Amino acid sequence: MAHSPRNLHLFTLVALICLYNLIAFQGPLLAYALRYTEWDANGAAQMVSLQVLQLGLLGALLLFVAMFSIWAMKLLTTLLFLGNAAGLHFMNAYGVELDLTMMRNIFGTNTGQVGELMHWTLYLKLVAMGLLPSVLVWVIGVRSPRLWLRLLAPFAVFGAMLAVLFATSTTWLWYDKHATRMGARILPWSYLVNTGRYFNKEALRNRVQVLLPDAQFIEAEPAQKEIVVLVIGEAARAENFSHYGYERDTNPFTKDLGLVVLPMGKSCATYTIGSVACIITHEGREASARTEFEPLPSYLTRHGIETIWRSNSGGTPPFQATVIERVHEIAERCRAENGEGADCPSPYLDGALVHQLGAVLAGSDAQRILVVLHQTGSHGPSYSKKYPPQFAHFTPVCDTVQVSTCSEEALYNAYDNTIRYTDYLLSDVIAQLQSIPDAASVLIYTADHGQSLGENGLYLHGSPPAFAPDVQRYVPFFVWMSDRFQTVKGITPEDIMRAESHVHDFPFHSVMGAFGMRSDIYKPQFDIFAQ
């Protein structure tokens, strides 16, 4: 009996799927590979082996799944086509790489930030490059080979791939040199492998935390209320702060408030989870995103200090605090208490982080209070949605998530407006702390990482540390001290200047120093208030 023309042999269908994957989704990988390939015999071998590697890996995977179920193989193909289409969109739109760092960044992004990345071009790619080819795969009938061929096929394909790679062994040094960068561009393996690595590290990270040594206070009971506010900025690159010489006035609100501008320095990482782990653990730059040690809020809470964590972001290690609030909860509580027509903060903007903060602190019975304000700050790509309309000081602004399509001027305008809004919020916090005159108050501000704004074709953040540009690594570091704090601690702004290049080493030990805490893990060299 003749076979239906709509039926394809399993091997033919798998070959066509692999060929389509090669043609449709290889662009970012090929662009990188060609940049570092010489046009000679060895360069040709590199290109041949790279194509064989992609064909062989995907072909062996699909044939292995087909050993058990043709239906499962088609389902896997559909998921990979959709995943590849999404990955290709983000790599092309933002110049990112889907390595472990980026997967941490993706899974640490909250739903609001994910929504900002949605653009009609993404949906177009999902339909045109993911859904439509998948429909074709599903409607095609499949003729299965004999059982022994079906069982042998995946191992034969994988073996043939290895044979070619061994035959082109002169390319191995090239692979070794560029493996990390190419591995982050090869679809679907970039996100599959690094997602697996991410969840493996998350499983390790969620192990039982190691409690830090008990601490003692220099004063059992302070003579006045002690308040420390730690503001963790998001994606705020230091060079766009006029406090560091930026030609634009992005810090008009704090320039006359006695803010101590410490030297800018490197962040621990280029993604939120890794950097926040550094900021709130005693290990500082030595901390990994999956650190097992008790973080700062948990440590202080255990020692009787009231801890208030207000957040408009994600990407934090597990911690305990007296109060944990997100901005939408603060906004909802305001409306519930004052009615729908009340002047309540937006449930999306950082302004909610500072709403009625002074009143909360003044009304607390605690003598020692830590407040952590975790911003959404300057997180891209939707910069124009990070501040209220009245803070659109620099215009015109880039108002699309397709930031690569914006002019440099519009992109910088939108980003610099986010920095000005952060500056306003810092001035607001300082004003509210000043409204509690009997308290010894201090504010510490730094950011988790910087941000790329199109330099060398890169946008956003999350680049591997070895290749990350300075704009993704260098972050600001500011301190404000109330007069009462300076008097009680016997310290002046000139006393706290530091030249250390890794700013994330300081927050944990400086907060301990501000509260007069001492323990075996306290490092005075990283306490900016230490005399």
JSON list of C-alpha atoms in Angstrom, two decimals, residues 355-450:
[
{"chain": "A", "resi": 355, "resn": "HIS", "atom": "CA", "xyz": [4.56, 56.30, 52.46]},
{"chain": "A", "resi": 356, "resn": "GLN", "atom": "CA", "xyz": [4.02, 57.36, 56.09]},
{"chain": "A", "resi": 357, "resn": "LEU", "atom": "CA", "xyz": [7.39, 55.86, 57.01]},
{"chain": "A", "resi": 358, "resn": "GLY", "atom": "CA", "xyz": [8.17, 58.61, 59.51]},
{"chain": "A", "resi": 359, "resn": "ALA", "atom": "CA", "xyz": [4.86, 58.10, 61.28]},
{"chain": "A", "resi": 360, "resn": "VAL", "atom": "CA", "xyz": [5.46, 54.35, 61.49]},
{"chain": "A", "resi": 361, "resn": "LEU", "atom": "CA", "xyz": [8.92, 54.88, 62.97]},
{"chain": "A", "resi": 362, "resn": "ALA", "atom": "CA", "xyz": [7.82, 57.59, 65.40]},
{"chain": "A", "resi": 363, "resn": "GLY", "atom": "CA", "xyz": [4.90, 55.47, 66.61]},
{"chain": "A", "resi": 364, "resn": "SER", "atom": "CA", "xyz": [6.98, 52.35, 67.19]},
{"chain": "A", "resi": 365, "resn": "ASP", "atom": "CA", "xyz": [7.80, 51.37, 70.77]},
{"chain": "A", "resi": 366, "resn": "ALA", "atom": "CA", "xyz": [11.06, 49.73, 69.64]},
{"chain": "A", "resi": 367, "resn": "GLN", "atom": "CA", "xyz": [14.31, 51.46, 70.51]},
{"chain": "A", "resi": 368, "resn": "ARG", "atom": "CA", "xyz": [16.23, 49.93, 67.63]},
{"chain": "A", "resi": 369, "resn": "ILE", "atom": "CA", "xyz": [14.66, 49.75, 64.16]},
{"chain": "A", "resi": 370, "resn": "LEU", "atom": "CA", "xyz": [16.03, 48.62, 60.81]},
{"chain": "A", "resi": 371, "resn": "VAL", "atom": "CA", "xyz": [14.10, 49.56, 57.67]},
{"chain": "A", "resi": 372, "resn": "VAL", "atom": "CA", "xyz": [15.01, 48.05, 54.30]},
{"chain": "A", "resi": 373, "resn": "LEU", "atom": "CA", "xyz": [13.49, 49.67, 51.21]},
{"chain": "A", "resi": 374, "resn": "HIS", "atom": "CA", "xyz": [14.02, 47.46, 48.17]},
{"chain": "A", "resi": 375, "resn": "GLN", "atom": "CA", "xyz": [13.27, 49.49, 45.07]},
{"chain": "A", "resi": 376, "resn": "THR", "atom": "CA", "xyz": [12.27, 48.65, 41.54]},
{"chain": "A", "resi": 377, "resn": "GLY", "atom": "CA", "xyz": [14.34, 51.77, 40.89]},
{"chain": "A", "resi": 378, "resn": "SER", "atom": "CA", "xyz": [15.76, 51.93, 37.38]},
{"chain": "A", "resi": 379, "resn": "HIS", "atom": "CA", "xyz": [14.88, 48.41, 36.32]},
{"chain": "A", "resi": 380, "resn": "GLY", "atom": "CA", "xyz": [14.38, 48.23, 32.57]},
{"chain": "A", "resi": 381, "resn": "PRO", "atom": "CA", "xyz": [13.29, 48.09, 29.96]},
{"chain": "A", "resi": 382, "resn": "SER", "atom": "CA", "xyz": [10.15, 50.07, 30.85]},
{"chain": "A", "resi": 383, "resn": "TYR", "atom": "CA", "xyz": [12.00, 53.01, 32.37]},
{"chain": "A", "resi": 384, "resn": "SER", "atom": "CA", "xyz": [9.23, 55.54, 31.67]},
{"chain": "A", "resi": 385, "resn": "LYS", "atom": "CA", "xyz": [6.89, 53.60, 33.99]},
{"chain": "A", "resi": 386, "resn": "LYS", "atom": "CA", "xyz": [9.22, 53.79, 36.99]},
{"chain": "A", "resi": 387, "resn": "TYR", "atom": "CA", "xyz": [8.32, 57.34, 37.97]},
{"chain": "A", "resi": 388, "resn": "PRO", "atom": "CA", "xyz": [5.19, 59.52, 38.12]},
{"chain": "A", "resi": 389, "resn": "PRO", "atom": "CA", "xyz": [4.46, 61.72, 35.07]},
{"chain": "A", "resi": 390, "resn": "GLN", "atom": "CA", "xyz": [5.54, 64.87, 36.92]},
{"chain": "A", "resi": 391, "resn": "PHE", "atom": "CA", "xyz": [9.06, 63.45, 37.19]},
{"chain": "A", "resi": 392, "resn": "ALA", "atom": "CA", "xyz": [9.52, 63.32, 33.41]},
{"chain": "A", "resi": 393, "resn": "HIS", "atom": "CA", "xyz": [12.13, 66.07, 33.67]},
{"chain": "A", "resi": 394, "resn": "PHE", "atom": "CA", "xyz": [14.22, 65.01, 30.69]},
{"chain": "A", "resi": 395, "resn": "THR", "atom": "CA", "xyz": [12.26, 64.72, 27.44]},
{"chain": "A", "resi": 396, "resn": "PRO", "atom": "CA", "xyz": [11.51, 63.17, 25.02]},
{"chain": "A", "resi": 397, "resn": "VAL", "atom": "CA", "xyz": [11.56, 59.75, 26.66]},
{"chain": "A", "resi": 398, "resn": "CYS", "atom": "CA", "xyz": [11.74, 56.20, 25.38]},
{"chain": "A", "resi": 399, "resn": "ASP", "atom": "CA", "xyz": [8.31, 54.79, 26.23]},
{"chain": "A", "resi": 400, "resn": "THR", "atom": "CA", "xyz": [8.61, 51.31, 24.75]},
{"chain": "A", "resi": 401, "resn": "VAL", "atom": "CA", "xyz": [10.14, 48.11, 26.04]},
{"chain": "A", "resi": 402, "resn": "GLN", "atom": "CA", "xyz": [11.87, 47.81, 22.65]},
{"chain": "A", "resi": 403, "resn": "VAL", "atom": "CA", "xyz": [14.64, 50.06, 23.92]},
{"chain": "A", "resi": 404, "resn": "SER", "atom": "CA", "xyz": [16.95, 49.20, 21.02]},
{"chain": "A", "resi": 405, "resn": "THR", "atom": "CA", "xyz": [14.53, 51.06, 18.72]},
{"chain": "A", "resi": 406, "resn": "CYS", "atom": "CA", "xyz": [14.73, 54.27, 20.76]},
{"chain": "A", "resi": 407, "resn": "SER", "atom": "CA", "xyz": [17.16, 57.07, 20.11]},
{"chain": "A", "resi": 408, "resn": "GLU", "atom": "CA", "xyz": [20.07, 57.34, 22.52]},
{"chain": "A", "resi": 409, "resn": "GLU", "atom": "CA", "xyz": [18.72, 60.66, 23.77]},
{"chain": "A", "resi": 410, "resn": "ALA", "atom": "CA", "xyz": [15.24, 59.30, 24.50]},
{"chain": "A", "resi": 411, "resn": "LEU", "atom": "CA", "xyz": [16.63, 56.21, 26.23]},
{"chain": "A", "resi": 412, "resn": "TYR", "atom": "CA", "xyz": [18.97, 58.24, 28.44]},
{"chain": "A", "resi": 413, "resn": "ASN", "atom": "CA", "xyz": [16.19, 60.71, 29.22]},
{"chain": "A", "resi": 414, "resn": "ALA", "atom": "CA", "xyz": [13.88, 57.97, 30.48]},
{"chain": "A", "resi": 415, "resn": "TYR", "atom": "CA", "xyz": [16.67, 56.30, 32.48]},
{"chain": "A", "resi": 416, "resn": "ASP", "atom": "CA", "xyz": [17.91, 59.57, 34.01]},
{"chain": "A", "resi": 417, "resn": "ASN", "atom": "CA", "xyz": [14.36, 60.38, 35.10]},
{"chain": "A", "resi": 418, "resn": "THR", "atom": "CA", "xyz": [14.39, 57.18, 37.16]},
{"chain": "A", "resi": 419, "resn": "ILE", "atom": "CA", "xyz": [17.57, 58.34, 38.87]},
{"chain": "A", "resi": 420, "resn": "ARG", "atom": "CA", "xyz": [16.01, 61.73, 39.66]},
{"chain": "A", "resi": 421, "resn": "TYR", "atom": "CA", "xyz": [12.96, 59.99, 41.12]},
{"chain": "A", "resi": 422, "resn": "THR", "atom": "CA", "xyz": [15.16, 57.84, 43.33]},
{"chain": "A", "resi": 423, "resn": "ASP", "atom": "CA", "xyz": [16.94, 61.02, 44.43]},
{"chain": "A", "resi": 424, "resn": "TYR", "atom": "CA", "xyz": [13.59, 62.54, 45.36]},
{"chain": "A", "resi": 425, "resn": "LEU", "atom": "CA", "xyz": [12.64, 59.48, 47.39]},
{"chain": "A", "resi": 426, "resn": "LEU", "atom": "CA", "xyz": [15.94, 59.59, 49.27]},
{"chain": "A", "resi": 427, "resn": "SER", "atom": "CA", "xyz": [15.29, 63.24, 50.12]},
{"chain": "A", "resi": 428, "resn": "ASP", "atom": "CA", "xyz": [11.80, 62.26, 51.30]},
{"chain": "A", "resi": 429, "resn": "VAL", "atom": "CA", "xyz": [13.21, 59.55, 53.59]},
{"chain": "A", "resi": 430, "resn": "ILE", "atom": "CA", "xyz": [15.72, 62.05, 55.01]},
{"chain": "A", "resi": 431, "resn": "ALA", "atom": "CA", "xyz": [12.96, 64.57, 55.66]},
{"chain": "A", "resi": 432, "resn": "GLN", "atom": "CA", "xyz": [10.86, 61.97, 57.47]},
{"chain": "A", "resi": 433, "resn": "LEU", "atom": "CA", "xyz": [13.84, 60.89, 59.57]},
{"chain": "A", "resi": 434, "resn": "GLN", "atom": "CA", "xyz": [14.49, 64.53, 60.45]},
{"chain": "A", "resi": 435, "resn": "SER", "atom": "CA", "xyz": [10.90, 64.73, 61.70]},
{"chain": "A", "resi": 436, "resn": "ILE", "atom": "CA", "xyz": [11.91, 62.38, 64.52]},
{"chain": "A", "resi": 437, "resn": "PRO", "atom": "CA", "xyz": [14.38, 64.75, 66.25]},
{"chain": "A", "resi": 438, "resn": "ASP", "atom": "CA", "xyz": [15.08, 62.57, 69.27]},
{"chain": "A", "resi": 439, "resn": "ALA", "atom": "CA", "xyz": [16.21, 59.62, 67.17]},
{"chain": "A", "resi": 440, "resn": "ALA", "atom": "CA", "xyz": [19.76, 58.81, 66.10]},
{"chain": "A", "resi": 441, "resn": "SER", "atom": "CA", "xyz": [19.02, 58.09, 62.45]},
{"chain": "A", "resi": 442, "resn": "VAL", "atom": "CA", "xyz": [21.13, 57.04, 59.50]},
{"chain": "A", "resi": 443, "resn": "LEU", "atom": "CA", "xyz": [20.38, 56.25, 55.87]},
{"chain": "A", "resi": 444, "resn": "ILE", "atom": "CA", "xyz": [22.54, 54.00, 53.68]},
{"chain": "A", "resi": 445, "resn": "TYR", "atom": "CA", "xyz": [21.93, 53.74, 49.94]},
{"chain": "A", "resi": 446, "resn": "THR", "atom": "CA", "xyz": [23.52, 51.53, 47.34]},
{"chain": "A", "resi": 447, "resn": "ALA", "atom": "CA", "xyz": [22.24, 49.67, 44.28]},
{"chain": "A", "resi": 448, "resn": "ASP", "atom": "CA", "xyz": [22.28, 45.99, 43.48]},
{"chain": "A", "resi": 449, "resn": "HIS", "atom": "CA", "xyz": [23.98, 46.47, 40.10]},
{"chain": "A", "resi": 450, "resn": "GLY", "atom": "CA", "xyz": [24.22, 48.89, 37.19]}
]
